[in-house]
Amino acid sequence: MKQEKAVVVFSGGQDSTTCLLWALTQYEEVYTVTFDYGQRHIEEIKCAEEIAEELNVPFKVLDMTLINQLSANALTRSDIAVTDAADGELPSTFVPGRNHLFLSFAAVYAQSIGARHIITGVCETDFSGYPDCRDVFVKALNVSINLAMDTSLEFQTPLMWLNKAETWKLADDLGALDFVRTKTLTCYEGVRGDGCGECPSCVLRKNGLTTYLEEKQGSVAQ
Amino acid sequence: MKQEKAVVVFSGGQDSTTCLLWALTQYEEVYTVTFDYGQRHIEEIKCAEEIAEELNVPFKVLDMTLINQLSANALTRSDIAVTDAADGELPSTFVPGRNHLFLSFAAVYAQSIGARHIITGVCETDFSGYPDCRDVFVKALNVSINLAMDTSLEFQTPLMWLNKAETWKLADDLGALDFVRTKTLTCYEGVRGDGCGECPSCVLRKNGLTTYLEEKQGSVAQ
């Protein structure tokens, strides 16, 4: 079953780490790529690098700071303070179509190193509000990327139809529930593992874990 | 007929300058965007900027040097000399899917400034060998871009099915044959207008112009 090379779009968060662990069971050679766009990212990139190192997979950072040239404030006025995403709103440097650009770069990178599969942890279930995280978009991009480079690349989205509880179950099925729980960083406050426990990202993660553990206990008890 | 905003992907060459002149007859507001990826480009960017200024259209340079992170030599070894394209081969910094990335950035830029049309001078007739200059690719990208941003952007490719002689005819029909002939830069040696006359780009341009002028003279003579 294990065959071919794959590139995992990897941020060191719960979702992409679960994708990475999944990919390691599916592909012979696995590479990771992360995007540095200059936001709240030093700690995330460090976390991602450490996980990649522990799992012994190559880790590449692509500098994507240029997308900030396209953000609302870069295009209009330069004196707007850059807000972060901690309050649950889109930051003022948010760029529509950003995931389109990231996945496109990941595909060009994959092609450059001879990898046929690109794995991304995007998910429609806990819908993020980003149209470029939808399944229909990923499939359309897959077509245009292959036409662009005359290739047969395949985007893989193992989490597309899972909710957070099911994503925890996948990590558990991979024998890595504790690994994902303790090593990853999803918290807006930059606290690894269970995080601050209060930001929207921590709440979503915690609720998913609680649901999964209750279901697991229930099915064991039956 | 004139309506809406448009962004022209603009390099200051014959094709994109003809597209810009065409766009000025079709759209109420026209913007230009050019890509700086650090190759043979200082003179091209200067030329493009001067033409935009003369035509009184806004000119934006997007820094795309990051695509060089994905070039063959950046990914493999750093001691390969960067060859230029003057000998007709792809330079060692060539990145497959580059036009996919450029058009994607142009679309995100267009969306950011409220422009609905993106005009590019890609052409299948004098086929460049780049799969991401084909009509089928541009149409596929158009779909994925609109899914990515939930938009109704339209890529326009006025030169897609024209040969070089027909592109000269279009410039002439727009009353701008001399403008395009004298102001634009397509020569590999960086010589504006009719150029060095010997590089592949100059030969293609000259043959097209000769063919067009002969046809024009023939039709006048009849």
XYZ file of C-alpha atoms in Angstrom:
444
model
C 0.000 0.000 0.000
C 2.774 2.432 0.841
C 3.923 4.059 -2.327
C 5.031 7.300 -3.821
C 6.081 10.612 -2.376
C 3.753 13.058 -0.649
C 3.950 16.633 0.618
C 1.950 17.568 3.701
C 0.921 21.202 4.123
C 1.956 21.424 7.741
C 1.485 24.081 10.416
C 2.134 22.102 13.603
C -1.542 22.303 14.592
C -3.866 19.430 15.485
C -5.284 19.000 11.978
C -2.113 19.102 9.921
C -0.208 16.979 12.467
C -2.942 14.340 12.239
C -2.636 14.569 8.433
C 1.120 14.104 8.707
C 0.760 11.021 10.917
C -1.846 9.652 8.482
C 0.433 10.352 5.509
C 3.276 8.433 7.173
C 1.076 5.312 7.075
C 0.137 5.853 3.414
C 3.228 7.003 1.543
C 6.774 5.817 1.265
C 8.332 9.265 1.461
C 6.704 12.203 3.211
C 7.806 15.843 3.089
C 6.338 18.802 4.924
C 5.979 22.408 3.846
C 4.925 25.350 5.961
C 4.209 28.955 5.066
C 5.752 31.921 6.797
C 3.610 34.961 6.158
C 4.873 36.951 9.103
C 1.902 36.651 11.429
C 1.806 35.119 14.870
C 4.007 32.532 13.366
C 7.397 32.301 14.990
C 6.094 29.975 17.711
C 3.964 27.988 15.224
C 6.872 27.475 12.866
C 9.137 26.413 15.749
C 6.482 23.956 16.923
C 6.014 22.546 13.406
C 9.758 22.174 12.939
C 10.134 20.287 16.225
C 7.319 17.868 15.356
C 8.788 17.261 11.885
C 12.165 16.621 13.458
C 10.711 14.187 15.984
C 8.924 12.318 13.177
C 12.075 12.459 11.069
C 10.482 14.089 8.011
C 11.999 16.891 5.905
C 10.625 20.320 6.773
C 10.583 23.258 4.366
C 9.516 26.802 5.170
C 8.315 28.865 2.210
C 8.495 32.605 2.712
C 5.039 33.926 1.812
C 5.351 37.388 3.302
C 4.687 38.817 -0.145
C 1.010 37.960 0.155
C 0.825 40.848 2.594
C 1.290 43.091 -0.460
C -2.289 42.091 -1.299
C -3.880 42.665 2.111
C -6.517 45.316 2.526
C -4.300 47.625 4.526
C -1.294 47.234 2.223
C -3.492 48.216 -0.711
C -5.306 51.096 0.898
C -3.450 52.850 3.667
C -0.300 51.955 5.514
C -1.186 53.430 8.881
C -3.758 50.848 9.984
C -2.461 48.851 12.914
C -2.255 45.159 12.108
C -4.737 43.433 14.384
C -4.271 39.781 15.183
C -6.916 37.078 14.971
C -7.225 36.624 18.733
C -10.621 38.283 18.884
C -12.072 35.859 16.348
C -12.233 38.383 13.517
C -10.185 38.224 10.367
C -6.953 40.132 10.830
C -6.542 43.303 8.784
C -3.818 41.569 6.822
C -6.156 38.762 5.754
C -5.939 38.086 2.024
C -8.914 36.453 0.247
C -7.846 33.432 -1.754
C -4.853 32.924 0.516
C -5.352 29.170 0.675
C -5.544 29.085 -3.106
C -2.094 30.676 -3.195
C -0.675 28.408 -0.457
C -1.975 25.194 -2.045
C -0.721 26.348 -5.441
C 2.773 26.875 -4.053
C 2.596 23.510 -2.273
C 1.688 21.850 -5.588
C 4.530 23.537 -7.472
C 6.866 22.483 -4.657
C 5.537 18.903 -4.793
C 6.069 18.790 -8.541
C 9.608 20.158 -8.132
C 10.624 17.336 -5.790
C 8.771 14.608 -7.695
C 5.971 14.123 -5.159
C 2.574 13.209 -6.593
C 0.340 13.789 -3.559
C -0.347 17.004 -1.643
C -2.095 16.517 1.696
C -3.988 19.344 3.330
C -6.037 19.341 6.528
C -8.790 21.615 5.229
C -12.218 20.635 6.437
C -15.748 21.544 5.447
C -17.414 20.216 8.573
C -16.231 22.819 11.056
C -16.678 25.311 8.227
C -14.177 28.073 8.598
C -15.971 30.536 6.367
C -13.101 30.449 3.892
C -14.435 29.457 0.458
C -10.973 28.169 -0.450
C -11.258 25.434 2.174
C -14.238 23.798 0.435
C -14.035 20.425 -1.263
C -15.336 21.811 -4.564
C -12.553 24.402 -4.574
C -9.814 21.851 -3.850
C -11.074 19.651 -6.694
C -11.188 22.611 -9.109
C -7.688 23.688 -8.116
C -6.503 20.116 -8.638
C -7.665 20.335 -12.262
C -6.168 23.737 -12.962
C -2.848 22.823 -11.327
C -2.571 19.696 -13.472
C -3.387 21.679 -16.603
C -0.881 24.342 -15.569
C 2.007 21.906 -15.261
C 0.846 18.972 -17.382
C 0.989 16.760 -14.301
C -1.117 14.153 -12.459
C -0.841 15.561 -8.966
C -3.475 14.567 -6.415
C -4.707 16.724 -3.565
C -5.703 14.558 -0.591
C -7.974 15.932 2.134
C -8.342 13.223 4.802
C -10.158 15.544 7.218
C -12.565 17.124 4.716
C -15.710 15.464 6.104
C -14.637 14.837 9.709
C -15.753 16.886 12.690
C -13.276 17.655 15.478
C -14.278 14.562 17.502
C -13.683 12.382 14.430
C -10.318 14.022 13.852
C -9.347 13.065 17.422
C -10.562 9.528 16.680
C -8.326 9.409 13.604
C -5.328 10.433 15.730
C -6.269 7.736 18.245
C -6.665 5.108 15.508
C -3.172 6.061 14.357
C -1.934 5.392 17.928
C -1.086 9.060 18.348
C -3.774 10.672 20.485
C -1.323 11.706 23.209
C 1.251 12.802 20.653
C -1.225 15.134 18.923
C -2.669 16.292 22.234
C 0.634 17.289 23.816
C 2.874 18.345 20.914
C 0.652 20.470 18.667
C -0.122 24.177 18.795
C -3.563 25.503 17.895
C -4.073 28.046 20.694
C -4.305 31.725 19.687
C -2.241 32.553 22.786
C 0.594 30.353 21.564
C 0.313 27.749 24.346
C 1.032 24.222 23.102
C -0.961 21.119 23.959
C -4.303 21.842 25.631
C -3.521 25.554 25.265
C -5.061 28.448 27.142
C -8.388 26.614 27.167
C -10.388 29.754 26.461
C -9.721 31.088 22.975
C -12.110 29.937 20.194
C -9.543 27.490 18.857
C -8.939 25.890 22.282
C -12.685 25.623 22.939
C -13.303 23.902 19.576
C -10.427 21.517 20.179
C -11.444 20.732 23.773
C -15.110 20.154 22.875
C -14.077 17.755 20.124
C -11.782 15.839 22.445
C -14.409 15.639 25.210
C -17.000 14.365 22.728
C -14.629 11.773 21.357
C -13.486 10.531 24.773
C -17.109 10.257 25.977
C -18.071 8.315 22.846
C -15.073 6.040 23.290
C -15.890 5.426 26.942
C -19.527 4.809 26.034
C -18.642 2.231 23.406
C -16.201 0.518 25.804
C -18.886 0.458 28.535
C -21.455 -1.182 26.223
C -19.934 49.484 -23.816
C -17.245 50.766 -21.481
C -17.920 49.438 -18.063
C -16.297 48.070 -14.975
C -12.738 47.887 -13.732
C -10.048 45.706 -15.228
C -6.498 44.687 -14.329
C -4.028 44.073 -17.146
C -1.114 41.720 -16.473
C 1.499 43.968 -17.983
C 5.175 43.516 -18.792
C 5.804 46.349 -21.240
C 6.187 43.906 -24.145
C 4.329 43.930 -27.458
C 1.590 41.517 -26.373
C 0.679 42.978 -22.988
C 0.938 46.551 -24.288
C -1.513 45.659 -27.062
C -3.755 44.126 -24.391
C -3.516 47.314 -22.337
C -4.467 49.497 -25.323
C -7.377 47.119 -26.083
C -8.501 47.207 -22.431
C -8.569 51.008 -22.486
C -11.220 50.819 -25.210
C -13.297 48.245 -23.279
C -13.278 49.212 -19.601
C -13.962 52.336 -17.677
C -11.053 51.936 -15.271
C -7.888 50.066 -16.138
C -5.080 49.077 -13.760
C -1.820 47.340 -14.560
C 0.169 44.849 -12.523
C 3.647 43.545 -13.235
C 5.726 40.867 -11.545
C 9.251 41.348 -10.318
C 10.905 37.980 -9.944
C 14.443 39.240 -10.114
C 15.360 38.177 -13.620
C 16.443 40.351 -16.514
C 13.730 42.616 -15.302
C 15.005 45.999 -14.248
C 14.846 47.333 -17.807
C 11.503 45.584 -18.495
C 9.913 47.021 -15.359
C 11.217 50.493 -16.186
C 9.825 50.203 -19.713
C 6.434 48.993 -18.426
C 6.277 51.806 -15.892
C 7.003 54.447 -18.545
C 4.309 53.097 -20.874
C 1.766 52.996 -18.020
C 2.671 56.555 -17.113
C 2.303 57.733 -20.710
C -1.130 56.052 -20.921
C -2.029 57.450 -17.516
C -2.942 54.114 -15.893
C -2.009 52.983 -12.369
C 0.992 50.656 -12.284
C 1.660 48.155 -9.523
C 4.737 45.969 -9.147
C 4.252 42.766 -7.169
C 7.417 41.304 -5.706
C 7.435 37.652 -6.788
C 11.034 36.854 -5.957
C 9.759 34.133 -3.652
C 8.996 31.905 -6.614
C 12.737 31.477 -6.955
C 12.528 29.397 -3.761
C 10.851 26.800 -5.978
C 13.288 26.819 -8.879
C 15.274 23.704 -9.678
C 18.543 25.156 -8.495
C 17.134 26.613 -5.294
C 15.732 23.184 -4.417
C 18.740 21.127 -5.358
C 22.068 22.906 -5.246
C 22.944 26.526 -4.810
C 26.110 26.539 -6.888
C 24.512 26.319 -10.335
C 25.043 29.518 -12.254
C 21.780 31.145 -13.236
C 21.622 31.018 -17.016
C 19.470 33.482 -18.882
C 16.961 32.678 -21.571
C 18.962 34.254 -24.390
C 19.911 30.904 -25.868
C 16.287 29.875 -26.204
C 16.364 27.361 -23.356
C 14.481 27.678 -20.108
C 16.603 29.434 -17.505
C 17.725 27.309 -14.554
C 15.511 29.397 -12.306
C 12.424 28.530 -14.367
C 9.537 27.414 -12.163
C 6.838 25.172 -13.692
C 3.371 26.562 -13.073
C 4.782 30.070 -12.813
C 2.004 31.581 -14.889
C -0.528 29.827 -12.666
C 1.010 31.628 -9.700
C 1.211 35.001 -11.487
C -2.389 34.877 -12.741
C -3.565 33.790 -9.288
C -1.874 36.781 -7.675
C -3.295 39.054 -10.380
C -6.788 37.718 -9.614
C -6.399 38.232 -5.865
C -5.129 41.741 -6.589
C -8.078 42.414 -8.928
C -10.513 41.228 -6.283
C -8.821 43.426 -3.666
C -9.339 46.587 -5.714
C -12.839 45.656 -6.913
C -11.895 44.894 -10.513
C -13.864 42.126 -12.208
C -11.734 41.500 -15.298
C -8.146 40.254 -15.528
C -6.567 40.633 -18.955
C -3.571 38.547 -19.961
C -1.743 38.392 -23.281
C -1.155 34.638 -23.251
C -1.506 33.047 -26.642
C -1.842 29.505 -27.887
C -1.041 30.265 -31.502
C 2.663 30.956 -31.149
C 2.676 28.180 -28.566
C 5.296 28.909 -25.977
C 5.519 25.367 -24.683
C 4.179 26.493 -21.311
C 1.053 24.468 -20.462
C -0.115 27.318 -18.220
C -0.518 29.580 -21.239
C -3.205 27.354 -22.798
C -6.817 28.403 -23.087
C -8.048 25.297 -21.238
C -5.788 26.144 -18.304
C -6.944 29.771 -18.108
C -10.571 28.627 -18.117
C -9.915 26.058 -15.362
C -8.070 28.622 -13.263
C -10.967 31.020 -13.744
C -13.278 28.447 -12.128
C -10.989 27.623 -9.221
C -10.248 31.291 -8.514
C -13.960 32.082 -8.355
C -14.580 29.131 -6.045
C -11.608 30.192 -3.906
C -12.938 33.691 -3.313
C -16.629 33.318 -4.022
C -16.317 35.842 -6.837
C -17.335 36.306 -10.479
C -13.998 37.372 -11.874
C -13.387 36.971 -15.607
C -10.072 36.254 -17.254
C -9.902 37.834 -20.704
C -7.361 36.655 -23.275
C -7.740 38.865 -26.365
C -4.627 37.422 -28.035
C -5.302 33.734 -27.336
C -6.012 32.767 -30.947
C -4.062 35.453 -32.789
C -0.716 34.932 -34.471
C 1.940 37.651 -34.278
C 0.801 39.270 -37.543
C -2.776 39.432 -36.220
C -1.528 40.948 -32.967
C 0.149 43.698 -34.997
C -3.129 44.155 -36.872
C -4.946 44.576 -33.560
C -2.474 47.280 -32.509
C -2.993 48.975 -35.872
C -6.801 48.735 -35.572
C -6.424 50.426 -32.177
C -4.501 53.227 -33.915
C -1.355 52.305 -32.029
C 0.937 50.430 -34.377
C 3.743 52.971 -34.052
C 3.220 53.270 -30.315
C 3.608 49.512 -29.810
C 6.445 49.302 -32.304
C 8.572 52.012 -30.722
C 7.756 51.926 -27.001
C 7.664 48.231 -26.082
C 10.460 45.913 -25.033
C 10.497 42.275 -26.102
C 14.176 41.883 -27.070
C 16.280 39.497 -24.956
C 19.132 42.002 -25.214
C 17.011 44.691 -23.588
C 16.794 46.942 -26.661
C 13.403 48.657 -26.985
C 11.395 49.025 -30.165
C 12.634 46.884 -33.033
C 15.300 45.509 -30.691
C 18.543 43.763 -31.577
C 16.767 42.158 -34.522
C 18.496 38.807 -34.005
C 17.329 37.138 -30.794
C 14.392 34.665 -31.117
C 11.983 37.221 -29.695
C 13.039 39.936 -32.154
C 12.844 37.516 -35.087
C 9.314 36.411 -34.136
C 8.218 40.021 -33.711
C 9.818 41.188 -36.957
C 8.394 38.308 -39.012
C 4.922 39.044 -37.663
C 5.227 42.723 -38.472
C 6.566 42.044 -41.973
C 3.723 39.603 -42.671
C 1.136 42.057 -41.423
C 2.520 45.022 -43.384
C 2.703 42.931 -46.548
C -0.892 41.789 -46.088
C -1.992 45.346 -45.437
C -0.203 46.638 -48.518
C -1.662 43.768 -50.571
C -5.205 44.553 -49.453
C -4.698 48.264 -50.141
C -3.304 47.471 -53.600
C -6.313 45.312 -54.508
